[in-house]
Short mmCIF file of C-alpha atoms in Angstrom, two decimals:
data_model
loop_
_atom_site.label_atom_id
_atom_site.label_comp_id
_atom_site.label_asym_id
_atom_site.label_seq_id
_atom_site.Cartn_x
_atom_site.Cartn_y
_atom_site.Cartn_z
CA UNK A 1 0.02 -0.02 -0.01
CA UNK A 2 1.38 3.40 -0.96
CA UNK A 3 1.29 6.09 1.72
CA UNK A 4 2.64 9.62 1.89
CA UNK A 5 2.83 9.95 -1.89
CA UNK A 6 4.06 13.30 -3.07
CA UNK A 7 3.94 12.82 -6.85
CA UNK A 8 2.96 10.19 -9.38
CA UNK A 9 4.09 10.09 -13.02
CA UNK A 10 3.20 7.52 -15.67
CA UNK A 11 4.58 6.12 -18.89
CA UNK A 12 2.14 4.31 -21.15
CA UNK A 13 2.65 1.06 -19.18
CA UNK A 14 4.12 1.94 -15.77
CA UNK A 15 3.87 4.33 -12.79
CA UNK A 16 6.50 5.96 -10.55
CA UNK A 17 5.55 7.49 -7.20
CA UNK A 18 7.77 9.74 -5.07
CA UNK A 19 7.15 9.14 -1.39
CA UNK A 20 7.46 11.69 1.37
CA UNK A 21 11.00 10.52 2.24
CA UNK A 22 12.19 11.03 -1.40
CA UNK A 23 12.26 7.37 -2.28
CA UNK A 24 10.61 6.12 -5.48
CA UNK A 25 8.24 3.17 -5.91
CA UNK A 26 7.63 1.87 -9.41
CA UNK A 27 5.19 -0.68 -10.83
CA UNK A 28 3.79 -1.80 -14.17
CA UNK A 29 5.54 -3.23 -17.25
CA UNK A 30 9.24 -3.82 -16.25
CA UNK A 31 10.44 -2.95 -19.74
CA UNK A 32 8.87 0.52 -19.69
CA UNK A 33 9.84 1.81 -16.26
CA UNK A 34 7.93 -0.47 -13.93
CA UNK A 35 11.14 -2.05 -12.75
CA UNK A 36 13.62 0.43 -11.21
CA UNK A 37 15.82 -2.11 -9.42
CA UNK A 38 18.86 -1.27 -11.52
CA UNK A 39 18.81 2.36 -10.29
CA UNK A 40 16.97 1.97 -6.99
CA UNK A 41 20.07 2.65 -4.93
CA UNK A 42 20.38 6.04 -6.70
CA UNK A 43 16.74 7.05 -6.08
CA UNK A 44 17.13 8.78 -2.76
CA UNK A 45 15.73 12.23 -1.84
CA UNK A 46 14.28 12.47 -5.35
CA UNK A 47 13.00 15.98 -6.08
CA UNK A 48 10.91 15.33 -9.18
CA UNK A 49 10.15 12.59 -11.71
CA UNK A 50 9.25 13.11 -15.33
CA UNK A 51 8.11 10.57 -17.88
CA UNK A 52 8.30 9.99 -21.62
CA UNK A 53 5.93 7.41 -23.15
CA UNK A 54 8.23 4.59 -22.09
CA UNK A 55 10.83 5.86 -19.59
CA UNK A 56 11.35 7.95 -16.43
CA UNK A 57 13.85 10.53 -15.33
CA UNK A 58 14.39 11.53 -11.69
CA UNK A 59 16.01 14.72 -10.56
CA UNK A 60 18.15 14.40 -7.41
CA UNK A 61 19.04 17.11 -4.86
CA UNK A 62 22.48 17.69 -6.42
CA UNK A 63 20.84 18.37 -9.79
CA UNK A 64 21.93 15.08 -11.34
CA UNK A 65 19.44 12.95 -13.28
CA UNK A 66 18.73 9.20 -13.02
CA UNK A 67 16.86 7.47 -15.84
CA UNK A 68 15.30 4.03 -16.31
CA UNK A 69 12.82 2.34 -18.65
CA UNK A 70 13.02 1.73 -22.38
CA UNK A 71 16.58 2.70 -23.46
CA UNK A 72 15.47 4.10 -26.83
CA UNK A 73 12.84 6.24 -25.14
CA UNK A 74 15.21 8.00 -22.78
CA UNK A 75 15.72 5.28 -20.15
CA UNK A 76 19.43 5.08 -20.94
CA UNK A 77 21.16 8.38 -20.36
CA UNK A 78 24.73 7.03 -20.16
CA UNK A 79 25.96 9.01 -23.17
CA UNK A 80 24.87 12.32 -21.66
CA UNK A 81 25.44 11.68 -17.94
CA UNK A 82 28.42 14.10 -17.84
CA UNK A 83 26.09 16.88 -19.11
CA UNK A 84 23.43 16.00 -16.57
CA UNK A 85 25.68 16.68 -13.56
CA UNK A 86 26.71 20.00 -12.11
#
């Protein structure tokens, strides 16, 4: 059961909820953002989550961005990570 939800965003097939403590809970199709286990350790004190049709991006307190979901829809930001950090 989800409690203390601050924000919910959705792709076409998944949801991401920011909880009061800044953690993120995801559910839905694992290929399209419903499975955030590969980045879960980075999703702490999340400020905001945005979604494309098939991927999510979370903004962290230091201004960096963590992405997950379909790689071709923005879920893989490895090639631009240097530009997404202060």
